[in-house]
XYZ file of C-alpha atoms in Angstrom:
404
model
C -72.946 -143.707 -263.217
C -71.610 -146.727 -265.025
C -68.804 -148.192 -263.483
C -65.825 -150.542 -264.620
C -64.063 -152.623 -262.351
C -60.213 -153.489 -263.026
C -58.860 -156.707 -261.769
C -54.832 -156.848 -261.461
C -52.472 -160.064 -262.767
C -49.526 -161.414 -260.863
C -46.746 -158.764 -259.668
C -48.881 -156.545 -257.513
C -48.855 -159.019 -254.473
C -47.702 -157.476 -251.171
C -47.947 -158.924 -247.577
C -50.988 -157.947 -245.634
C -53.156 -157.183 -248.684
C -56.912 -157.560 -248.128
C -56.468 -157.934 -244.572
C -58.780 -154.989 -243.704
C -61.560 -156.727 -245.682
C -60.590 -160.292 -244.261
C -61.359 -159.082 -240.746
C -64.506 -157.061 -241.141
C -66.222 -159.633 -243.411
C -67.233 -162.984 -243.136
C -67.822 -163.619 -246.691
C -64.581 -162.193 -247.600
C -62.863 -164.999 -244.889
C -64.585 -167.513 -246.749
C -62.715 -166.770 -250.021
C -59.469 -167.206 -248.131
C -60.384 -170.494 -246.319
C -61.740 -172.140 -249.491
C -58.381 -171.591 -251.316
C -56.330 -172.585 -248.341
C -58.201 -175.593 -248.132
C -57.571 -176.274 -251.955
C -53.793 -175.540 -251.605
C -53.202 -177.210 -248.494
C -51.981 -174.556 -246.605
C -52.768 -171.642 -244.023
C -53.578 -169.263 -246.849
C -54.689 -166.114 -244.765
C -51.054 -166.578 -242.820
C -49.316 -166.465 -246.288
C -51.120 -163.563 -247.564
C -50.904 -161.446 -244.356
C -47.532 -162.789 -243.017
C -45.422 -163.978 -245.563
C -42.661 -164.986 -246.347
C -42.508 -162.748 -249.335
C -40.421 -165.425 -250.931
C -43.157 -167.914 -250.909
C -46.041 -165.342 -251.594
C -44.322 -164.302 -254.946
C -44.117 -168.083 -256.065
C -46.510 -168.118 -259.068
C -48.672 -171.120 -257.488
C -49.340 -168.862 -254.556
C -49.190 -165.117 -256.165
C -52.099 -165.904 -258.572
C -54.721 -167.495 -256.002
C -53.567 -164.448 -253.492
C -54.093 -161.759 -256.114
C -57.507 -163.544 -257.255
C -58.449 -163.648 -253.685
C -57.746 -160.039 -252.781
C -58.886 -158.318 -255.847
C -62.461 -160.626 -256.075
C -62.638 -159.992 -252.051
C -62.577 -156.029 -252.625
C -65.004 -156.336 -255.517
C -67.688 -158.237 -253.384
C -67.217 -155.727 -250.785
C -67.470 -152.807 -252.976
C -70.540 -153.865 -254.833
C -72.317 -155.570 -251.604
C -71.437 -152.448 -249.445
C -72.246 -149.823 -251.938
C -75.103 -151.428 -254.190
C -73.333 -150.141 -257.105
C -73.754 -152.242 -259.929
C -70.934 -153.125 -262.580
C -71.091 -152.077 -266.062
C -68.316 -153.829 -267.483
C -65.109 -155.818 -266.071
C -61.490 -156.077 -267.296
C -58.698 -157.797 -266.154
C -55.047 -157.554 -266.360
C -53.550 -161.056 -267.432
C -54.403 -163.487 -264.586
C -56.908 -161.021 -263.618
C -59.160 -161.809 -266.636
C -60.129 -165.057 -264.952
C -61.282 -162.990 -261.759
C -63.067 -160.571 -264.043
C -64.889 -163.401 -265.719
C -65.669 -164.951 -262.135
C -66.837 -161.564 -261.153
C -69.012 -161.396 -264.299
C -70.469 -164.998 -263.521
C -68.896 -166.596 -266.166
C -67.088 -168.867 -264.255
C -68.132 -170.522 -260.806
C -65.877 -169.499 -257.912
C -64.718 -173.078 -257.233
C -63.799 -173.764 -260.905
C -62.169 -170.247 -260.845
C -59.978 -171.133 -258.001
C -59.286 -174.575 -259.313
C -58.620 -173.078 -262.809
C -56.262 -170.105 -261.220
C -54.217 -172.984 -259.121
C -54.015 -175.336 -262.456
C -53.026 -172.204 -264.569
C -50.305 -170.998 -261.907
C -48.955 -174.549 -261.697
C -48.635 -174.899 -265.138
C -46.769 -171.455 -265.811
C -44.665 -172.573 -262.970
C -43.545 -175.726 -264.348
C -42.915 -173.852 -267.646
C -40.994 -171.418 -266.417
C -38.839 -173.947 -264.370
C -37.666 -175.499 -267.578
C -36.199 -172.591 -269.099
C -34.837 -169.243 -266.897
C -36.983 -166.234 -268.006
C -37.857 -162.806 -266.678
C -39.908 -160.031 -267.163
C -39.122 -156.028 -267.042
C -41.142 -152.873 -267.041
C -39.922 -150.548 -269.333
C -40.575 -146.726 -269.070
C -41.107 -145.552 -272.727
C -43.551 -143.749 -275.056
C -42.536 -145.851 -278.149
C -43.449 -149.707 -277.619
C -42.617 -149.982 -281.375
C -39.327 -149.103 -281.207
C -39.023 -151.274 -278.065
C -40.213 -154.232 -279.997
C -37.900 -153.777 -282.637
C -35.033 -153.620 -280.281
C -36.384 -156.866 -278.645
C -36.409 -158.489 -281.985
C -32.813 -157.285 -282.623
C -31.534 -158.603 -279.463
C -33.501 -162.020 -279.871
C -31.976 -162.579 -283.242
C -28.717 -161.819 -282.092
C -28.694 -164.088 -279.216
C -30.867 -166.797 -280.639
C -33.175 -166.326 -277.561
C -36.861 -165.185 -277.055
C -37.689 -161.455 -276.259
C -40.936 -159.633 -276.987
C -43.150 -156.944 -275.559
C -45.607 -158.788 -273.508
C -47.629 -155.961 -272.056
C -48.790 -152.783 -273.414
C -49.820 -151.103 -270.226
C -50.102 -147.429 -270.943
C -48.720 -144.446 -272.787
C -45.711 -144.549 -270.659
C -45.020 -148.110 -269.872
C -44.585 -151.488 -271.620
C -43.470 -154.673 -270.158
C -40.933 -157.010 -272.065
C -40.667 -160.938 -271.370
C -38.015 -163.261 -272.719
C -35.118 -165.383 -271.566
C -33.051 -164.046 -268.584
C -29.799 -163.323 -270.794
C -32.006 -161.634 -273.495
C -33.447 -159.620 -270.639
C -30.455 -158.953 -269.178
C -29.018 -157.751 -272.531
C -32.110 -155.303 -273.175
C -31.856 -153.743 -269.625
C -27.987 -153.203 -269.955
C -28.889 -151.306 -273.518
C -31.733 -149.499 -272.173
C -29.419 -148.160 -269.302
C -26.987 -147.085 -271.807
C -29.516 -144.877 -273.589
C -30.967 -143.593 -270.152
C -33.942 -145.270 -270.228
C -35.355 -146.716 -267.204
C -36.357 -150.223 -266.698
C -37.672 -152.128 -263.670
C -37.586 -155.858 -263.121
C -40.692 -157.432 -262.149
C -41.619 -159.907 -259.322
C -42.465 -162.977 -261.306
C -41.047 -166.391 -261.377
C -40.913 -166.634 -265.014
C -41.503 -165.018 -268.723
C -45.100 -164.821 -268.952
C -47.143 -163.555 -272.307
C -44.254 -164.864 -274.529
C -43.333 -167.978 -276.538
C -41.744 -169.428 -273.596
C -45.152 -170.105 -272.295
C -46.105 -172.426 -275.285
C -46.132 -175.600 -273.393
C -48.344 -174.103 -270.691
C -50.515 -172.520 -273.047
C -51.091 -175.971 -274.874
C -51.637 -177.876 -271.646
C -53.908 -175.339 -270.279
C -56.191 -175.587 -273.339
C -56.866 -179.249 -272.870
C -57.407 -178.644 -268.944
C -60.121 -175.654 -269.900
C -62.294 -178.337 -271.665
C -63.286 -179.524 -268.206
C -64.700 -176.636 -267.093
C -68.077 -175.219 -267.343
C -68.527 -171.481 -268.916
C -71.297 -169.350 -268.813
C -72.363 -166.344 -271.193
C -71.257 -163.255 -268.897
C -73.900 -161.126 -267.152
C -71.536 -158.099 -267.211
C -69.476 -157.378 -270.244
C -65.968 -158.240 -270.022
C -62.917 -156.919 -272.037
C -60.292 -159.308 -273.498
C -56.597 -158.726 -272.809
C -55.870 -160.088 -276.269
C -58.210 -158.004 -278.549
C -59.242 -155.360 -276.384
C -62.911 -155.986 -277.490
C -65.812 -158.079 -275.290
C -65.938 -161.732 -275.062
C -68.871 -162.395 -277.284
C -70.006 -165.621 -275.500
C -68.907 -168.485 -273.362
C -67.728 -170.585 -276.418
C -64.623 -168.610 -276.873
C -63.553 -168.589 -273.452
C -61.221 -171.659 -273.302
C -59.556 -170.380 -276.629
C -58.957 -166.911 -275.042
C -57.585 -168.038 -271.674
C -55.061 -170.548 -273.117
C -53.700 -168.156 -275.892
C -53.658 -165.318 -273.413
C -50.766 -166.990 -271.699
C -48.275 -166.296 -274.560
C -49.820 -163.331 -276.248
C -49.327 -159.693 -275.222
C -51.824 -157.833 -272.644
C -53.232 -155.116 -274.770
C -54.289 -152.897 -271.676
C -54.075 -149.815 -273.276
C -56.421 -150.995 -275.813
C -58.566 -152.279 -273.274
C -58.847 -148.866 -271.509
C -59.551 -147.151 -274.893
C -62.318 -149.611 -275.459
C -63.803 -149.130 -271.884
C -64.681 -145.815 -272.562
C -67.737 -147.155 -274.604
C -69.125 -148.717 -271.547
C -68.421 -146.856 -268.612
C -67.503 -143.217 -267.258
C -65.387 -144.186 -264.499
C -63.557 -147.129 -262.863
C -62.504 -148.806 -259.941
C -59.220 -150.379 -259.511
C -59.523 -153.518 -257.094
C -55.854 -154.139 -257.043
C -53.794 -154.427 -253.683
C -51.456 -151.448 -254.777
C -53.446 -149.275 -257.020
C -51.067 -150.607 -260.154
C -54.061 -150.107 -262.733
C -54.952 -146.725 -261.827
C -51.476 -145.558 -262.249
C -51.605 -146.856 -265.934
C -54.409 -144.607 -266.556
C -53.459 -141.521 -268.885
C -55.217 -138.028 -269.242
C -57.462 -139.265 -272.020
C -58.872 -142.462 -269.967
C -61.805 -142.695 -267.781
C -61.374 -141.462 -264.113
C -60.070 -144.066 -261.975
C -60.123 -144.569 -258.170
C -58.482 -147.321 -256.311
C -60.416 -149.187 -253.659
C -58.420 -150.566 -250.940
C -59.873 -149.458 -247.550
C -63.249 -149.926 -245.747
C -63.459 -146.346 -244.966
C -63.767 -145.494 -248.542
C -67.327 -147.195 -248.931
C -69.128 -144.388 -247.152
C -67.980 -141.756 -250.056
C -69.585 -144.305 -252.832
C -72.939 -144.876 -250.526
C -73.451 -141.193 -250.829
C -73.046 -140.548 -254.608
C -76.322 -139.091 -255.665
C -76.502 -140.420 -259.294
C -76.442 -144.097 -257.866
C -79.751 -145.960 -258.548
C -81.896 -146.747 -255.531
C -83.720 -149.017 -257.025
C -81.090 -151.648 -257.886
C -82.793 -152.500 -261.254
C -80.682 -155.117 -263.025
C -79.736 -154.592 -266.857
C -81.881 -157.014 -268.958
C -79.032 -159.038 -269.829
C -77.749 -159.595 -266.395
C -80.983 -160.398 -264.845
C -81.680 -163.083 -267.633
C -78.235 -164.588 -266.863
C -78.773 -164.439 -263.269
C -82.121 -166.071 -263.547
C -80.705 -168.806 -265.889
C -77.674 -169.522 -263.317
C -80.101 -170.032 -260.520
C -82.154 -172.284 -262.589
C -79.023 -174.435 -263.386
C -78.097 -174.473 -259.880
C -81.364 -175.513 -258.814
C -81.464 -178.625 -261.508
C -77.938 -179.457 -260.807
C -77.416 -180.087 -257.135
C -77.954 -183.452 -255.835
C -81.323 -184.316 -254.567
C -81.498 -186.442 -251.228
C -85.239 -186.235 -250.661
C -87.382 -189.184 -251.630
C -90.645 -187.917 -250.278
C -92.545 -187.476 -253.526
C -95.198 -185.185 -252.305
C -92.951 -182.688 -250.514
C -90.548 -182.735 -253.482
C -93.296 -181.812 -255.830
C -94.695 -178.714 -253.376
C -91.213 -177.646 -252.455
C -88.925 -178.269 -255.041
C -90.891 -178.262 -258.291
C -93.307 -175.557 -257.837
C -90.505 -172.659 -256.869
C -88.538 -174.201 -259.745
C -91.359 -173.400 -261.889
C -91.671 -169.943 -260.509
C -88.218 -169.379 -261.369
C -88.755 -170.498 -264.826
C -92.004 -168.254 -264.957
C -89.702 -165.449 -263.675
C -87.435 -165.933 -266.464
C -89.976 -165.818 -269.011
C -90.969 -162.295 -267.587
C -87.539 -160.881 -267.752
C -87.269 -162.238 -271.451
C -90.288 -160.329 -272.261
C -88.886 -157.234 -270.890
C -89.680 -157.228 -267.112
C -87.442 -155.295 -264.619
C -85.709 -157.312 -261.784
C -84.958 -155.010 -258.942
C -83.305 -155.649 -255.554
C -86.286 -157.096 -254.081
C -86.940 -159.353 -257.072
C -83.404 -160.745 -256.606
C -84.168 -161.563 -253.099
C -87.414 -163.467 -254.318
C -85.232 -165.405 -256.796
C -82.714 -166.414 -254.105
C -85.325 -167.334 -251.567
C -86.795 -169.842 -254.088
C -83.474 -171.423 -254.903
C -82.680 -171.679 -251.073
C -86.032 -173.330 -250.632
C -85.150 -175.938 -253.273
C -81.636 -176.504 -251.591
C -83.330 -176.885 -248.193
C -85.887 -179.416 -249.422
C -83.284 -181.140 -251.569
C -81.428 -181.686 -248.340
C -78.207 -180.248 -249.468
C -75.540 -179.913 -246.613
C -75.034 -176.418 -244.918
C -71.558 -176.183 -246.605
C -72.726 -176.787 -250.053
C -75.778 -174.762 -249.622
C -73.623 -171.526 -248.432
C -70.985 -171.957 -251.348
C -73.865 -171.756 -253.792
C -75.870 -168.985 -252.355
C -72.502 -166.933 -251.810
C -71.929 -167.420 -255.505
C -75.366 -166.523 -256.542
C -75.492 -163.465 -254.240
C -72.638 -162.044 -255.801
C -73.940 -162.573 -259.522
């Protein structure tokens, strides 16, 4: 069984999303509390109690969806033991997908989500825009209509999401969106205005895209340990070097979700939608791989009992190599506060060399199963302990590495 995980973008936020996972699992509460500290608000209260007007603001909606979908992913993987074969995220969900794949560390992803949301909201505030979902099987004709209206009004209007064979989304200036909706209604074509604070994935986001590209140079990215599909191309990220360009261009480029779902068949035979409301499962067509919406703790037992789940938990070779490299980077990069040279040699240098040896073995073809992963993590933990890291820093690192 090869499992794809699908991560949602903005617009699917609902009050109460993720609360069952928050109530049940400490590692989920940690995600929400970390975001709350970054935003300076009672983040769990906003997600679970609202008000909806605040939750729908881009600067809050994006971190909320990130937290909820990452939490669902972590619960699913931890509690079932099913390893992801590929990840794909819709719009902002691509950052969540890259985080789940180990390409972005969780604290950096949270900061990136916050900055991205702020830049997009600032950009949206300078020019009133909107987005509307159109129920059509002909996105080519829809784009032609958008071009005609845009030229007639001298405004921006374009297809911004190719979601499925039945639905596309259009973004643009508010007046252009209203003109489009009026025209579609006269033709008997249904459209639904989306809960966004701006017109994303179109040229109205050019300033946000340029600003985000400069910000992205501050972040450290890693080669994804799990394949991740890009919204822009519908193909896999090749390595970490093209992540900054792809993420910045993505803000003003169409989301080619249908193309992603066509490509995903090469890597998985079923999918798990971790959105709050199952929106990504509803995008699936009859020719797409089967997809389930995971949103309840009660669903876990169904997946634990699958007969074709690998009991050994052996990581695929590229994931094992990336996992070990990330652990080694963690062991090196954290600050040392232990100046007892003898203890440092035996309790830090020795386990570090053991990690290097394990990496060489994996590169030579050795397998890394669950027991091996635990051995790796125990060595990293020992290094953290003897470098005298604070409990909070240790916990943050170990939580991240445990989900790699």
